[in-house]
Structure formats: structure tokens, C-alpha cells
CSV table of C-alpha atoms in Angstrom, one decimal:
chain,number,residue,atom,x,y,z
A,8,MET,CA,5.4,8.7,4.2
A,9,ASN,CA,3.0,6.5,6.1
A,10,VAL,CA,4.0,2.8,5.6
A,11,ILE,CA,3.8,-0.6,7.2
A,12,LEU,CA,5.9,-3.4,5.7
A,13,ALA,CA,5.0,-6.6,7.5
A,14,SER,CA,6.6,-10.1,7.4
A,15,THR,CA,3.4,-11.9,6.9
A,16,SER,CA,-0.4,-11.5,6.7
A,17,THR,CA,-1.3,-14.4,9.0
A,18,LEU,CA,0.4,-15.7,12.1
A,19,TYR,CA,0.3,-19.4,12.8
A,20,GLY,CA,-3.1,-20.3,14.2
A,21,GLY,CA,-4.5,-16.8,13.7
A,22,GLU,CA,-6.9,-15.1,11.3
A,23,TYR,CA,-5.9,-13.1,8.2
A,24,LEU,CA,-4.4,-9.7,9.2
A,25,ALA,CA,-5.7,-10.1,12.8
A,26,TYR,CA,-2.4,-9.5,14.5
A,27,LEU,CA,-2.0,-6.2,12.6
A,28,LYS,CA,-5.6,-5.0,13.1
A,29,ALA,CA,-4.8,-2.1,15.4
A,30,GLU,CA,-1.9,-1.0,13.3
A,31,ILE,CA,-4.0,-1.1,10.1
A,32,ILE,CA,-6.7,0.9,11.7
A,33,GLU,CA,-4.1,3.6,12.7
A,34,LEU,CA,-2.4,3.5,9.3
A,35,PHE,CA,-5.7,4.1,7.4
A,36,THR,CA,-7.2,6.6,9.8
A,37,GLY,CA,-9.8,8.8,8.0
A,38,ILE,CA,-9.8,6.7,4.9
A,39,ASP,CA,-12.9,4.8,3.8
A,40,GLU,CA,-11.6,3.1,0.6
A,41,ILE,CA,-8.3,1.6,-0.5
A,42,ILE,CA,-6.9,-0.3,-3.5
A,43,PHE,CA,-5.7,-3.9,-3.1
A,44,ILE,CA,-2.9,-5.0,-5.4
A,45,PRO,CA,-3.4,-8.8,-5.9
A,46,TYR,CA,-0.8,-9.5,-8.5
A,47,ALA,CA,1.4,-11.9,-6.3
A,48,ARG,CA,-1.4,-14.5,-6.4
A,49,PRO,CA,-0.4,-16.8,-3.5
A,50,GLY,CA,-0.8,-20.5,-4.5
A,51,GLY,CA,-2.1,-19.4,-7.9
A,52,MET,CA,-5.2,-17.8,-6.4
A,53,SER,CA,-7.2,-15.6,-8.8
A,54,HIS,CA,-7.1,-11.9,-8.6
A,55,ASP,CA,-10.8,-11.8,-7.8
A,56,ASP,CA,-10.6,-14.4,-5.0
A,57,TYR,CA,-7.5,-12.7,-3.5
A,58,THR,CA,-9.3,-9.3,-3.5
A,59,GLN,CA,-12.3,-10.8,-1.8
A,60,LYS,CA,-10.1,-12.2,0.9
A,61,ALA,CA,-8.7,-8.7,1.6
A,62,ARG,CA,-12.2,-7.2,1.3
A,63,SER,CA,-13.6,-9.5,3.9
A,64,PHE,CA,-11.1,-8.3,6.5
A,65,PHE,CA,-11.4,-4.6,5.7
A,66,GLU,CA,-15.2,-4.7,5.8
A,67,GLY,CA,-14.8,-5.4,9.5
A,68,ILE,CA,-13.1,-2.0,10.0
A,69,SER,CA,-15.4,-0.1,7.6
A,70,ILE,CA,-13.0,0.3,4.7
A,71,LYS,CA,-14.0,-0.5,1.2
A,72,VAL,CA,-11.6,-2.5,-1.0
A,73,LYS,CA,-11.3,-2.5,-4.8
A,74,GLY,CA,-8.8,-4.7,-6.7
A,75,LEU,CA,-6.4,-2.9,-8.9
A,76,HIS,CA,-7.1,-5.5,-11.6
A,77,GLU,CA,-10.7,-4.4,-11.8
A,78,PHE,CA,-9.9,-1.0,-13.3
A,79,TYR,CA,-9.7,-0.3,-17.0
A,80,ASP,CA,-6.9,2.2,-16.4
A,81,PRO,CA,-4.9,1.0,-13.4
A,82,ALA,CA,-2.4,4.0,-13.6
A,83,LEU,CA,-5.3,6.4,-13.2
A,84,ALA,CA,-6.8,4.3,-10.4
A,85,VAL,CA,-3.4,4.5,-8.6
A,86,SER,CA,-3.3,8.3,-8.9
A,87,GLU,CA,-6.9,8.6,-7.6
A,88,ALA,CA,-6.5,6.0,-4.7
A,89,LYS,CA,-6.7,7.0,-1.1
A,90,GLY,CA,-4.4,4.2,0.1
A,91,PHE,CA,-2.9,0.9,-0.9
A,92,PHE,CA,-2.5,-2.7,0.3
A,93,THR,CA,-0.3,-5.2,-1.5
A,94,GLY,CA,-0.7,-8.8,-0.5
A,95,GLY,CA,1.8,-11.6,-0.4
A,96,GLY,CA,2.5,-14.4,-2.8
A,97,ASN,CA,5.2,-14.7,-5.4
A,98,THR,CA,7.5,-11.6,-5.5
A,99,PHE,CA,8.8,-12.4,-9.0
A,100,LEU,CA,5.3,-12.4,-10.4
A,101,LEU,CA,4.3,-9.2,-8.5
A,102,VAL,CA,7.4,-7.3,-9.6
A,103,LYS,CA,7.0,-8.4,-13.2
A,104,THR,CA,3.4,-7.4,-13.4
A,105,LEU,CA,4.0,-4.0,-11.8
A,106,HIS,CA,6.9,-3.2,-14.1
A,107,GLU,CA,5.1,-4.4,-17.2
A,108,LEU,CA,2.0,-2.2,-16.3
A,109,GLY,CA,4.2,0.8,-15.5
A,110,LEU,CA,2.9,0.8,-11.9
A,111,MET,CA,6.0,0.4,-9.7
A,112,ALA,CA,7.0,4.0,-10.2
A,113,ALA,CA,3.3,5.2,-10.1
A,114,ILE,CA,2.6,3.6,-6.7
A,115,LYS,CA,5.8,5.1,-5.3
A,116,GLN,CA,5.0,8.5,-6.6
A,117,ASN,CA,1.7,8.3,-4.7
A,118,VAL,CA,3.0,6.8,-1.5
A,119,VAL,CA,6.0,9.2,-1.0
A,120,PRO,CA,3.8,12.3,-0.5
A,121,GLY,CA,1.8,10.5,2.2
A,122,LYS,CA,-0.8,8.1,0.9
A,123,PRO,CA,-0.8,5.1,3.3
A,124,TYR,CA,0.7,1.9,2.1
A,125,LEU,CA,0.5,-1.6,3.7
A,126,GLY,CA,2.5,-4.5,2.4
A,127,CYS,CA,2.7,-8.1,3.6
A,128,SER,CA,5.4,-10.5,2.5
A,129,ALA,CA,5.9,-10.0,-1.2
A,130,GLY,CA,4.0,-6.7,-0.8
A,131,SER,CA,6.7,-5.7,1.7
A,132,ASN,CA,9.6,-6.9,-0.5
A,133,ILE,CA,8.6,-4.3,-3.1
A,134,GLY,CA,8.9,-1.6,-0.4
A,135,GLY,CA,12.7,-2.2,-0.3
A,136,LEU,CA,15.3,-1.1,-2.8
A,137,ASN,CA,15.1,-4.3,-4.8
A,138,MET,CA,13.6,-7.8,-4.6
A,139,LYS,CA,16.9,-9.7,-4.5
A,140,THR,CA,16.4,-10.9,-1.0
A,141,THR,CA,13.0,-12.5,-1.6
A,142,ASN,CA,12.6,-16.2,-0.6
A,143,ASP,CA,10.4,-17.0,-3.7
A,144,MET,CA,10.9,-19.2,-6.7
A,145,PRO,CA,11.7,-17.3,-10.0
A,146,ILE,CA,8.6,-18.6,-11.7
A,147,VAL,CA,8.6,-15.6,-14.1
A,148,TYR,CA,11.3,-13.2,-15.3
A,149,PRO,CA,10.8,-9.5,-14.3
A,150,PRO,CA,12.3,-6.9,-16.6
A,151,SER,CA,13.9,-5.4,-13.5
A,152,PHE,CA,14.6,-6.4,-9.9
A,153,GLU,CA,14.3,-2.8,-8.8
A,154,CYS,CA,11.4,-1.9,-6.4
A,155,MET,CA,10.0,1.2,-4.8
A,156,GLY,CA,12.6,2.0,-2.2
A,157,LEU,CA,10.1,3.2,0.4
A,158,VAL,CA,12.8,2.3,2.9
A,159,PRO,CA,16.6,2.5,2.3
A,160,PHE,CA,17.2,-1.2,2.6
A,161,ASN,CA,16.0,-4.6,1.5
A,162,LEU,CA,13.7,-6.9,3.3
A,163,ASN,CA,13.7,-10.7,4.0
A,164,PRO,CA,10.2,-11.5,5.2
A,165,HIS,CA,9.5,-14.7,7.1
A,166,TYR,CA,13.0,-14.7,8.4
A,167,LEU,CA,13.9,-18.0,10.0
A,168,ASP,CA,16.7,-18.5,12.5
A,169,PRO,CA,18.9,-21.6,12.0
A,170,ASP,CA,17.5,-24.7,13.8
A,171,PRO,CA,20.3,-27.0,15.0
A,172,THR,CA,17.8,-29.9,15.5
A,173,LEU,CA,17.0,-30.1,11.8
A,174,LYS,CA,18.9,-32.6,9.7
A,175,HIS,CA,19.0,-30.2,6.7
A,176,ASN,CA,22.2,-29.6,4.7
A,177,GLY,CA,20.9,-26.7,2.6
A,178,GLU,CA,21.7,-23.1,3.2
A,179,THR,CA,20.2,-21.3,6.1
A,180,ARG,CA,18.5,-17.9,5.5
A,181,GLU,CA,21.5,-16.2,7.2
A,182,THR,CA,23.8,-17.9,4.8
A,183,ARG,CA,21.8,-16.8,1.7
A,184,ILE,CA,21.8,-13.2,3.0
A,185,ALA,CA,25.5,-13.4,3.5
A,186,GLU,CA,25.9,-14.5,-0.1
A,187,PHE,CA,23.8,-11.5,-1.2
A,188,LEU,CA,26.1,-9.2,0.7
A,189,THR,CA,29.2,-10.4,-1.1
A,190,GLN,CA,27.7,-8.8,-4.2
A,191,ASN,CA,25.6,-6.0,-2.9
A,192,GLU,CA,26.2,-3.0,-0.6
A,193,VAL,CA,22.6,-3.0,0.7
A,194,LYS,CA,21.4,-3.5,4.3
A,195,VAL,CA,19.0,-6.4,4.7
A,196,VAL,CA,16.3,-6.5,7.4
A,197,GLY,CA,15.3,-10.0,8.5
A,198,LEU,CA,11.6,-9.8,9.5
A,199,ARG,CA,10.6,-12.7,11.7
A,200,GLU,CA,6.9,-13.7,11.8
A,201,GLY,CA,4.9,-11.1,13.8
A,202,ASN,CA,7.2,-8.3,13.0
A,203,TRP,CA,6.9,-5.2,10.7
A,204,ILE,CA,8.7,-2.0,9.6
A,205,ARG,CA,6.9,1.2,10.4
A,206,ARG,CA,7.7,4.4,8.5
A,207,VAL,CA,6.0,7.7,9.5
A,208,GLY,CA,7.6,10.6,7.8
A,209,ASP,CA,11.4,10.2,8.0
A,210,CYS,CA,11.2,8.0,11.1
A,211,ILE,CA,11.6,4.2,10.4
A,212,THR,CA,11.3,1.7,13.3
A,213,THR,CA,11.3,-2.0,13.8
A,214,GLU,CA,8.0,-3.3,15.4
A,215,GLY,CA,6.4,-6.5,16.5
A,216,SER,CA,6.6,-9.3,19.0
A,217,GLU,CA,10.2,-10.4,18.2
A,218,SER,CA,13.5,-8.6,17.7
A,219,THR,CA,14.5,-7.9,14.2
A,220,ARG,CA,17.8,-9.2,12.7
A,221,ILE,CA,19.9,-6.8,10.7
A,222,PHE,CA,22.6,-7.7,8.1
A,223,GLU,CA,25.2,-5.3,6.8
A,224,ARG,CA,28.2,-6.0,4.6
A,225,GLY,CA,31.4,-6.3,6.7
A,226,LYS,CA,29.5,-6.5,10.0
A,227,ALA,CA,28.3,-9.3,12.2
A,228,PRO,CA,24.5,-9.6,12.1
A,229,TYR,CA,22.8,-7.8,15.0
A,230,GLU,CA,19.4,-7.4,16.6
A,231,LEU,CA,17.1,-4.4,17.1
A,232,ALA,CA,14.2,-4.5,19.6
A,233,ALA,CA,10.7,-3.4,18.9
A,234,GLY,CA,10.4,0.4,18.6
A,235,GLU,CA,14.1,1.0,17.7
A,236,LYS,CA,15.0,3.3,14.8
A,237,ILE,CA,16.7,1.7,11.8
């Protein structure tokens, strides 16, 4: 496999996908066209507008982008695609749409043999085993929480460390993941902003500007530095 699962598309104060530009160029080496999967619709953005946002970035690295929603037969489009990018937004909506269109398995079947895949936020969540560690509101009801399993764990994008200065009595991200682990025997990777998971073949590493926090049932959370295998 040839996969990037990133915490976010945009760092604070930065431009869309700018911090990942070199990694994206490497990921899609030799490819001149990819399919963008816009179904997560951040902020309710239309499929067309979201695709144009992705297209504007990829034009700068000489890669054409077509939105999956533009095809009459999206399953055929997936099978003929050279590579994929799934953007962020609402994971519940993204997963619901992919399952209802029969595309979750179809995308996986094309990525596992080597077609490159880039995910950001919700698009990274679907690279995990299931979507149960998303941060998103359940605005729709997917027929299944199961995802592609491009990596053998779950992801928590936009992972935030507890801030003792905040006068906030709600659960921290770490508390919510601990709750998940009482009911699930699944490793969870907390991706801080600026971090991503890189999979090349069977090698899976943590990458980015920060360490990555790992949660496992029955263990204290621990950190992995950039470049470490997971």
C-alpha cells in the first residue's frame, strides 16, 4: 500500500494542504490525475465547491482532480482511478455515503494493491478499522461504523492534549478514548495537528512535527516520535 492519513488539511495560519505538499508530491509520483472524494462536506460545503478547493491545490503540482460525485458510475470510476484523496468534514456523513453507494469496499480493493491514497481528518478516519473514535457529531446514521482498515488501528485526528488552564468540565480527548477502550480492543492513534501516518507496503510509521500519542487497552498512553514504526 501507499497511504498518507493526516490529522488535518490545513495548519493554523497556513494554506490548504501546504504543510503536506512535499509528501503529497512523493505519494502521487508518476500520476497525473486523481479522484477526490468530497462526501464529508465540511460546513455543509457543496460537492462541487469542495472539489474545486482540492483542484486548486493539485493544479499547482500538475495533477488533475475529478470529484467522485461527477461520475455516472462511481464504482467504475473508482476501479479506473489512478489515485484517491478523501477530504475532511463530517465522518458520519462520509461513512454513510460510502456504504450506501457500495464504495467503502471498492476503494479499499483499489488501495490495497497499491493505488495511492491520501486522507485528511474524516478522510483519515475511514482508513482505520472503524469510525468510532471520530470527534464529529452524528448528524446522520451510517448503516455501519466499519471502515477500510488500511491500517490495523483507529485514528483520532486533531488530537488535543488536556489544557489545565481551561475552565472546562467536559471530557478531555484522552478521557473519551479511554471510554472507547473499555468497550473495544482496538489501538487508537491520537494524531496531533501537523502529524500523519505513512504506510508504504507493510511499513507503517508516525510522521510530522509532533510526537504521536498511542492508546491501548490495559496500558498507559505513550508517545512515538516522528519516523517510528507503529
